[in-house]
Tab-separated table of C-alpha atoms and ligand atoms in Angstrom:
chain	number	residue	atom	x	y	z
A	5	UNK	CA	147.610	9.423	201.070
A	6	UNK	CA	149.761	12.581	201.309
A	7	UNK	CA	153.041	12.112	199.519
A	8	UNK	CA	156.273	12.792	201.372
A	9	UNK	CA	157.754	16.182	200.437
A	10	UNK	CA	161.346	16.603	199.315
A	11	UNK	CA	162.189	18.426	202.548
A	12	UNK	CA	160.674	15.636	204.656
A	13	UNK	CA	162.673	13.104	202.672
A	14	UNK	CA	165.899	15.072	203.167
A	15	UNK	CA	165.307	15.471	206.926
A	16	UNK	CA	164.569	11.747	207.182
A	17	UNK	CA	167.949	11.142	205.553
A	18	UNK	CA	169.787	13.290	208.094
A	19	UNK	CA	170.015	16.624	206.232
A	20	UNK	CA	169.955	19.511	208.732
A	21	UNK	CA	167.924	22.688	208.209
A	22	UNK	CA	171.171	24.615	207.739
A	23	UNK	CA	172.388	22.190	205.028
A	24	UNK	CA	168.954	22.322	203.443
A	25	UNK	CA	169.144	26.114	203.143
A	26	UNK	CA	172.664	25.814	201.709
A	27	UNK	CA	171.296	23.375	199.137
A	28	UNK	CA	168.568	25.867	198.226
A	29	UNK	CA	171.228	28.537	197.664
A	30	UNK	CA	173.125	26.095	195.473
A	31	UNK	CA	170.002	25.384	193.458
A	32	UNK	CA	169.457	29.099	192.903
A	33	UNK	CA	172.933	29.323	191.390
A	34	UNK	CA	172.457	26.142	189.387
A	35	UNK	CA	169.203	27.389	187.913
A	36	UNK	CA	170.827	30.641	186.887
A	37	UNK	CA	168.361	32.639	188.974
A	38	UNK	CA	169.263	36.199	189.795
A	39	UNK	CA	168.336	38.077	192.927
A	40	UNK	CA	165.899	40.811	192.044
A	41	UNK	CA	167.234	44.320	192.666
A	42	UNK	CA	166.211	45.910	195.972
A	43	UNK	CA	163.176	48.158	195.972
A	44	UNK	CA	164.532	51.684	195.727
A	45	UNK	CA	161.731	53.569	197.384
A	46	UNK	CA	163.378	56.887	198.146
A	47	UNK	CA	161.012	57.603	201.010
A	48	UNK	CA	162.087	54.438	202.879
A	49	UNK	CA	165.084	54.453	205.210
A	50	UNK	CA	167.990	52.412	203.762
A	51	UNK	CA	167.703	49.574	206.299
A	52	UNK	CA	164.130	48.918	205.107
A	53	UNK	CA	165.123	48.418	201.462
A	54	UNK	CA	164.261	44.799	200.819
A	55	UNK	CA	164.748	42.536	197.816
A	56	UNK	CA	161.594	42.058	195.759
A	57	UNK	CA	161.972	38.344	196.479
A	58	UNK	CA	164.633	35.990	197.754
A	59	UNK	CA	165.164	33.105	195.342
A	60	UNK	CA	166.610	30.777	198.013
A	61	UNK	CA	163.441	31.182	200.066
A	62	UNK	CA	161.348	30.541	196.979
A	63	UNK	CA	163.266	27.330	196.327
A	64	UNK	CA	163.044	26.296	199.991
A	65	UNK	CA	159.272	26.795	199.935
A	66	UNK	CA	158.962	24.618	196.827
A	67	UNK	CA	161.072	21.814	198.293
A	68	UNK	CA	159.107	21.994	201.557
A	69	UNK	CA	155.779	21.574	199.826
A	70	UNK	CA	156.432	19.469	196.737
A	71	UNK	CA	156.774	15.697	196.554
A	72	UNK	CA	159.688	13.989	194.866
A	73	UNK	CA	160.014	14.450	191.126
A	74	UNK	CA	160.781	11.106	189.504
A	75	UNK	CA	163.190	11.122	186.583
A	76	UNK	CA	163.311	8.451	183.884
A	77	UNK	CA	166.614	8.574	181.994
A	78	UNK	CA	166.753	6.707	178.680
A	79	UNK	CA	169.957	6.046	176.759
A	80	UNK	CA	169.929	5.222	173.087
A	81	UNK	CA	172.700	5.784	170.498
A	82	UNK	CA	175.250	7.399	172.780
A	83	UNK	CA	178.611	6.898	174.458
A	84	UNK	CA	177.164	7.427	177.985
A	85	UNK	CA	179.456	10.473	178.223
A	86	UNK	CA	176.658	12.704	179.519
A	87	UNK	CA	175.877	10.215	182.306
A	88	UNK	CA	179.571	9.893	183.021
A	89	UNK	CA	179.883	13.693	183.237
A	90	UNK	CA	176.905	13.777	185.608
A	91	UNK	CA	178.661	11.485	188.041
A	92	UNK	CA	181.743	13.749	187.858
A	93	UNK	CA	179.778	16.941	188.431
A	94	UNK	CA	181.320	19.839	190.301
A	95	UNK	CA	178.201	20.100	192.448
A	96	UNK	CA	178.005	16.807	194.333
A	97	UNK	CA	175.180	18.064	196.550
A	98	UNK	CA	173.125	19.085	193.548
A	99	UNK	CA	173.771	15.811	191.754
A	100	UNK	CA	172.939	13.924	194.925
A	101	UNK	CA	169.681	15.837	195.073
A	102	UNK	CA	168.839	14.873	191.512
A	103	UNK	CA	170.067	11.279	191.706
A	104	UNK	CA	168.745	10.351	195.127
A	105	UNK	CA	166.028	12.757	196.101
A	106	UNK	CA	164.209	13.906	192.990
A	107	UNK	CA	165.008	11.061	191.934
A	108	UNK	CA	166.269	8.992	189.016
A	109	UNK	CA	163.994	5.967	189.043
A	110	UNK	CA	165.332	4.402	185.881
A	111	UNK	CA	168.715	4.826	184.253
A	112	UNK	CA	170.144	2.185	181.972
A	113	UNK	CA	173.727	2.811	183.126
A	114	UNK	CA	173.377	3.951	186.730
A	115	UNK	CA	170.524	1.758	187.959
A	116	UNK	CA	172.013	-1.057	190.025
A	117	UNK	CA	169.309	-3.582	189.080
A	118	UNK	CA	168.988	-5.042	185.584
A	119	UNK	CA	166.654	-7.119	183.452
A	120	UNK	CA	162.874	-7.541	183.527
A	121	UNK	CA	162.472	-6.186	187.056
A	122	UNK	CA	163.993	-2.858	186.020
A	123	UNK	CA	161.735	-2.622	182.974
A	124	UNK	CA	158.727	-3.485	185.144
A	125	UNK	CA	159.696	-0.776	187.621
A	126	UNK	CA	159.884	1.780	184.790
A	127	UNK	CA	156.373	0.804	183.639
A	128	UNK	CA	155.124	1.138	187.232
A	129	UNK	CA	156.656	4.622	187.609
A	130	UNK	CA	155.185	5.752	184.263
A	131	UNK	CA	151.707	4.654	185.390
A	132	UNK	CA	151.893	5.850	188.996
A	133	UNK	CA	153.407	9.240	188.098
A	134	UNK	CA	151.643	9.778	184.768
A	135	UNK	CA	152.049	13.452	183.844
A	136	UNK	CA	154.415	14.045	186.775
A	137	UNK	CA	157.799	12.608	185.832
A	138	UNK	CA	160.661	14.144	183.907
A	139	UNK	CA	161.976	12.202	180.936
A	140	UNK	CA	165.669	12.702	180.150
A	141	UNK	CA	166.971	11.256	176.888
A	142	UNK	CA	170.642	10.716	176.081
A	143	UNK	CA	171.633	9.593	172.592
A	144	UNK	CA	170.002	9.743	169.192
A	145	UNK	CA	167.205	7.516	167.974
A	146	UNK	CA	167.894	5.152	165.057
A	147	UNK	CA	164.955	5.070	162.678
A	148	UNK	CA	166.667	3.004	159.950
A	149	UNK	CA	165.380	-0.410	158.787
A	150	UNK	CA	162.788	-1.643	161.321
A	151	UNK	CA	164.326	0.759	163.884
A	152	UNK	CA	166.365	-2.289	164.841
A	153	UNK	CA	169.771	-0.691	165.413
A	154	UNK	CA	169.026	-0.056	169.090
A	155	UNK	CA	166.654	-2.224	171.106
A	156	UNK	CA	166.288	-2.551	174.861
A	157	UNK	CA	164.113	-5.126	176.603
A	158	UNK	CA	162.762	-6.253	173.213
A	159	UNK	CA	161.574	-2.777	172.152
A	160	UNK	CA	163.133	-0.339	169.711
A	161	UNK	CA	164.550	2.988	170.925
A	162	UNK	CA	161.798	4.772	168.970
A	163	UNK	CA	159.056	2.709	170.685
A	164	UNK	CA	160.596	3.299	174.109
A	165	UNK	CA	160.838	7.044	173.524
A	166	UNK	CA	157.240	7.389	172.290
A	167	UNK	CA	156.001	5.308	175.225
A	168	UNK	CA	157.901	7.311	177.875
A	169	UNK	CA	157.200	10.717	176.303
A	170	UNK	CA	153.439	10.158	176.373
A	171	UNK	CA	153.045	10.732	180.140
A	172	UNK	CA	156.066	12.981	180.807
A	173	UNK	CA	155.724	16.336	182.549
A	174	UNK	CA	158.802	17.543	180.669
A	175	UNK	CA	161.192	16.051	178.122
A	176	UNK	CA	164.884	16.899	178.216
A	177	UNK	CA	167.405	15.956	175.535
A	178	UNK	CA	170.830	15.873	177.121
A	179	UNK	CA	173.892	15.910	174.875
A	180	UNK	CA	174.215	16.773	171.207
A	181	UNK	CA	173.118	13.288	170.030
A	182	UNK	CA	169.697	13.583	171.681
A	183	UNK	CA	169.329	17.301	170.983
A	184	UNK	CA	170.484	17.464	167.356
A	185	UNK	CA	171.474	13.942	166.233
A	186	UNK	CA	175.177	14.341	167.081
A	187	UNK	CA	177.786	11.927	165.809
A	188	UNK	CA	175.346	9.071	164.986
A	189	UNK	CA	173.479	11.396	162.605
A	190	UNK	CA	176.667	12.560	160.872
A	191	UNK	CA	176.968	11.746	157.189
A	192	UNK	CA	176.273	9.100	155.944
A	193	UNK	CA	174.059	8.434	159.000
A	194	UNK	CA	173.858	4.655	158.499
A	195	UNK	CA	171.253	4.083	161.232
A	196	UNK	CA	168.885	6.867	160.203
A	197	UNK	CA	169.637	8.588	163.527
A	198	UNK	CA	167.291	11.382	164.555
A	199	UNK	CA	167.106	13.815	167.427
A	200	UNK	CA	164.399	13.570	170.083
A	201	UNK	CA	162.560	16.617	168.738
A	202	UNK	CA	162.468	15.051	165.260
A	203	UNK	CA	160.860	11.898	166.666
A	204	UNK	CA	158.451	13.922	168.831
A	205	UNK	CA	157.398	16.783	166.529
A	206	UNK	CA	154.315	17.731	168.548
A	207	UNK	CA	156.060	17.981	171.918
A	208	UNK	CA	158.218	20.635	173.558
A	209	UNK	CA	161.682	19.172	173.980
A	210	UNK	CA	164.178	21.064	176.140
A	211	UNK	CA	167.610	20.750	174.566
A	212	UNK	CA	170.764	20.618	176.706
A	213	UNK	CA	173.331	20.005	173.949
A	214	UNK	CA	177.060	19.490	174.383
A	215	UNK	CA	179.466	16.603	173.958
A	216	UNK	CA	178.967	15.849	176.739
A	217	UNK	CA	176.326	18.190	178.134
A	218	UNK	CA	177.445	20.235	181.127
A	219	UNK	CA	175.927	18.293	184.062
A	220	UNK	CA	174.930	21.459	185.932
A	221	UNK	CA	172.884	22.557	182.908
A	222	UNK	CA	170.931	19.283	183.023
A	223	UNK	CA	170.480	19.135	186.793
A	224	UNK	CA	169.802	22.884	186.994
A	225	UNK	CA	167.039	22.557	184.396
A	226	UNK	CA	165.513	19.589	186.235
A	227	UNK	CA	165.634	21.606	189.465
A	228	UNK	CA	163.928	24.540	187.715
A	229	UNK	CA	161.126	22.237	186.571
A	230	UNK	CA	160.761	20.975	190.122
A	231	UNK	CA	160.579	24.446	191.659
A	232	UNK	CA	158.631	26.335	189.000
A	233	UNK	CA	156.816	23.538	187.194
A	234	UNK	CA	158.585	24.284	183.900
A	235	UNK	CA	161.957	25.034	182.327
A	236	UNK	CA	163.801	28.364	182.358
A	237	UNK	CA	163.339	30.625	179.337
A	238	UNK	CA	164.502	28.837	176.176
A	239	UNK	CA	166.338	30.184	173.136
A	240	UNK	CA	165.351	29.563	169.500
A	241	UNK	CA	166.934	26.080	169.650
A	242	UNK	CA	165.005	25.239	172.847
A	243	UNK	CA	168.116	25.581	175.013
A	244	UNK	CA	167.724	27.093	178.518
A	245	UNK	CA	168.992	30.669	178.341
A	246	UNK	CA	170.673	30.683	181.785
A	247	UNK	CA	173.179	28.183	180.356
A	248	UNK	CA	173.123	28.941	176.621
A	249	UNK	CA	172.480	32.667	176.609
A	250	UNK	CA	176.065	33.682	175.854
A	251	UNK	CA	178.641	32.621	173.277
A	252	UNK	CA	181.740	30.935	174.675
A	253	UNK	CA	183.708	33.765	173.031
A	254	UNK	CA	181.934	36.252	175.367
A	255	UNK	CA	183.437	34.683	178.517
A	256	UNK	CA	186.641	33.206	177.103
A	257	UNK	CA	189.842	33.768	179.039
A	258	UNK	CA	191.733	34.107	175.714
A	259	UNK	CA	189.457	36.929	174.563
A	260	UNK	CA	191.976	39.726	175.352
A	261	UNK	CA	194.373	38.081	172.867
A	262	UNK	CA	191.619	37.952	170.246
A	263	UNK	CA	191.013	41.661	170.739
A	264	UNK	CA	194.753	42.331	170.546
A	265	UNK	CA	195.061	40.312	167.324
A	266	UNK	CA	197.372	37.696	168.893
A	267	UNK	CA	196.605	34.250	167.483
A	268	UNK	CA	198.234	30.819	167.768
A	269	UNK	CA	198.942	29.493	164.265
A	270	UNK	CA	199.752	25.922	165.290
A	271	UNK	CA	199.301	23.845	168.411
A	272	UNK	CA	202.964	24.051	169.358
A	273	UNK	CA	204.004	27.544	168.352
A	274	UNK	CA	204.984	30.360	170.665
A	275	UNK	CA	201.455	31.811	170.626
A	276	UNK	CA	199.908	28.494	171.693
A	277	UNK	CA	202.381	28.234	174.562
A	278	UNK	CA	201.598	31.809	175.610
A	279	UNK	CA	197.839	31.104	175.707
A	280	UNK	CA	196.890	33.232	172.679
A	281	UNK	CA	193.552	33.031	170.897
A	282	UNK	CA	192.803	29.772	169.018
A	283	UNK	CA	190.585	31.302	166.344
A	284	UNK	CA	193.050	30.515	163.541
A	285	UNK	CA	193.103	26.882	164.693
A	286	UNK	CA	189.385	26.608	163.997
A	287	UNK	CA	187.882	27.781	167.296
A	288	UNK	CA	184.071	27.875	167.110
A	289	UNK	CA	183.736	29.871	170.343
A	290	UNK	CA	182.328	32.976	168.622
A	291	UNK	CA	179.337	31.034	167.248
A	292	UNK	CA	178.863	28.462	170.012
A	293	UNK	CA	176.454	29.113	172.848
A	294	UNK	CA	177.193	27.247	176.083
A	295	UNK	CA	178.417	27.819	179.645
A	296	UNK	CA	181.782	26.001	179.260
A	297	UNK	CA	183.828	29.138	179.940
A	298	UNK	CA	181.954	29.938	183.157
A	299	UNK	CA	180.908	26.588	184.728
A	300	UNK	CA	183.847	24.595	183.252
A	301	UNK	CA	184.547	20.925	184.054
A	302	UNK	CA	186.178	18.756	186.692
A	303	UNK	CA	185.322	20.908	189.692
A	304	UNK	CA	185.669	24.085	187.657
A	305	UNK	CA	189.263	23.182	186.818
A	306	UNK	CA	189.265	23.800	183.072
A	307	UNK	CA	187.469	23.616	179.745
A	308	UNK	CA	188.794	22.737	176.268
A	309	UNK	CA	189.963	26.228	175.258
A	310	UNK	CA	191.716	26.724	178.601
A	311	UNK	CA	193.428	23.363	178.084
A	312	UNK	CA	194.662	24.373	174.633
A	313	UNK	CA	192.082	22.985	172.189
A	314	UNK	CA	189.757	25.157	170.119
A	315	UNK	CA	186.042	24.957	170.752
A	316	UNK	CA	184.489	22.418	168.350
A	317	UNK	CA	180.990	23.860	168.600
A	318	UNK	CA	179.461	20.759	170.193
A	319	UNK	CA	176.402	22.546	171.551
A	320	UNK	CA	175.296	23.644	168.077
A	321	UNK	CA	173.421	21.574	165.472
A	322	UNK	CA	175.479	19.822	162.834
A	323	UNK	CA	178.776	20.264	164.690
A	324	UNK	CA	180.262	16.996	163.453
A	325	UNK	CA	179.674	17.462	159.723
A	326	UNK	CA	180.007	21.219	160.074
A	327	UNK	CA	183.762	21.020	160.508
A	328	UNK	CA	184.130	21.012	164.300
A	329	UNK	CA	187.497	19.314	164.015
A	330	UNK	CA	188.673	21.247	160.958
A	331	UNK	CA	191.895	22.891	162.099
A	332	UNK	CA	191.821	25.943	159.918
A	333	UNK	CA	190.499	29.418	160.542
A	334	UNK	CA	186.834	29.376	161.539
A	335	UNK	CA	184.443	30.493	158.872
A	336	UNK	CA	181.824	32.808	160.334
A	337	UNK	CA	178.866	30.499	160.970
A	338	UNK	CA	175.269	31.637	160.995
A	339	UNK	CA	173.457	30.883	164.200
A	340	UNK	CA	170.779	28.366	163.097
A	341	UNK	CA	167.170	28.422	164.182
A	342	UNK	CA	165.221	25.402	165.378
A	343	UNK	CA	163.473	25.124	162.011
A	344	UNK	CA	166.780	25.433	160.198
A	345	UNK	CA	168.298	22.749	162.431
A	346	UNK	CA	165.482	20.352	161.571
A	347	UNK	CA	165.718	21.214	157.902
A	348	UNK	CA	169.483	20.671	157.932
A	349	UNK	CA	169.029	17.227	159.441
A	350	UNK	CA	166.274	16.428	156.947
A	351	UNK	CA	168.277	17.322	153.884
A	352	UNK	CA	171.371	15.464	154.962
A	353	UNK	CA	173.208	18.353	156.553
A	354	UNK	CA	174.055	20.173	153.396
A	355	UNK	CA	176.675	22.504	154.841
A	356	UNK	CA	178.635	19.647	156.392
A	357	UNK	CA	178.509	17.618	153.225
A	358	UNK	CA	179.722	20.716	151.398
A	359	UNK	CA	182.699	21.132	153.737
A	360	UNK	CA	183.500	17.405	153.558
A	361	UNK	CA	183.189	17.464	149.759
A	362	UNK	CA	185.404	20.531	149.588
A	363	UNK	CA	188.031	18.876	151.791
A	364	UNK	CA	187.840	15.678	149.745
A	365	UNK	CA	188.154	17.652	146.513
A	366	UNK	CA	191.197	19.474	147.924
A	367	UNK	CA	192.754	16.158	148.997
A	368	UNK	CA	192.066	14.597	145.573
A	369	UNK	CA	193.553	17.622	143.830
A	370	UNK	CA	196.655	17.461	146.063
A	371	UNK	CA	196.951	13.728	145.323
A	372	UNK	CA	196.679	14.356	141.562
A	373	UNK	CA	199.308	17.098	141.759
A	374	UNK	CA	201.653	14.772	143.688
A	375	UNK	CA	201.107	12.055	141.046
A	376	UNK	CA	201.732	14.512	138.217
A	377	UNK	CA	204.926	15.771	139.871
A	378	UNK	CA	206.320	12.284	140.578
B	419	SF4	S1	189.948	31.009	171.779
B	419	SF4	FE1	187.969	30.945	170.657
B	419	SF4	S2	186.424	31.597	172.118
B	419	SF4	FE2	188.429	32.181	172.960
B	419	SF4	S3	188.719	34.291	172.256
B	419	SF4	FE3	189.677	32.991	170.725
B	419	SF4	S4	188.049	32.641	169.176
B	419	SF4	FE4	187.058	33.437	171.029
């Protein structure tokens, strides 16, 4: 039997053709697609110059011909912040498209039903849509003793991930915990927390890191998979380039102050009040790749640097142990590669341990000096 297309589903639910085309335009923006430059054939009159293609039409064609794309969203060791951010997205139409139309068939926090029926429904979706559903993972995976630190429906997080990944069309790690281990994997990592790509070494995992991930980056990537059958171009850490192609520093509204050498030295000094650069307060913007400065949060209202806090580098590996909250001048960080990220996790995040050890040593020394002086 022919499956209902996304367009048919939208029309059935009262979406007009005009609203549908608006939604396609929104998706183009969300996916970070650019309109191709017009053909500049000098022998053509100007009114016949046409774009090489129109992305909104491309998206419309895909939604008119493709059936719904089921999404299974698993949550493991997380705070549900990425899900929470999704429900507060600045693009309600886009989120509605992803939540209701694509659609999320299983989500431990958002699904209204609970218990065995929900687990049964997930199994049914995985069988019926084998090779055709998108798996989104939020949270790290505990692999400590018996993998027993996180179990759902009688199965460990590791079991559930392996089971769901087997028939997935694409696997997305949303948030730093799923992408790079995040806070649960920070030293001393008592649960043996691992990232999704560490648990699934043979699979391509699309990473949408952040704490939380920017919802439009997650939904935009899902939409790209729907329209083009795969993710946008990825960087060396498997992050979609339309959202992670630029450092926060590149788009930061405080950048002119950086260039002018005007820095806040404390959170309440004159420079901080005047909106000067937060580099000397530990800002990681120059080495952090994410779209915070352009997409922002809460309906595009603000992002941490705009609100007065330095970037903590939450879309990079090892941000917790790497001194994200250290309020001193940022050391120039090397941009890690995927292999380096895995290696860092495997060896216990050496750099972070080093920073922590250095801080501890400094504290101990200060304590000894105080004792000696008293
Ligand atoms: S606040 Fe951070 S990201 Fe913004 S200009 Fe200063 S160092 Fe760069």
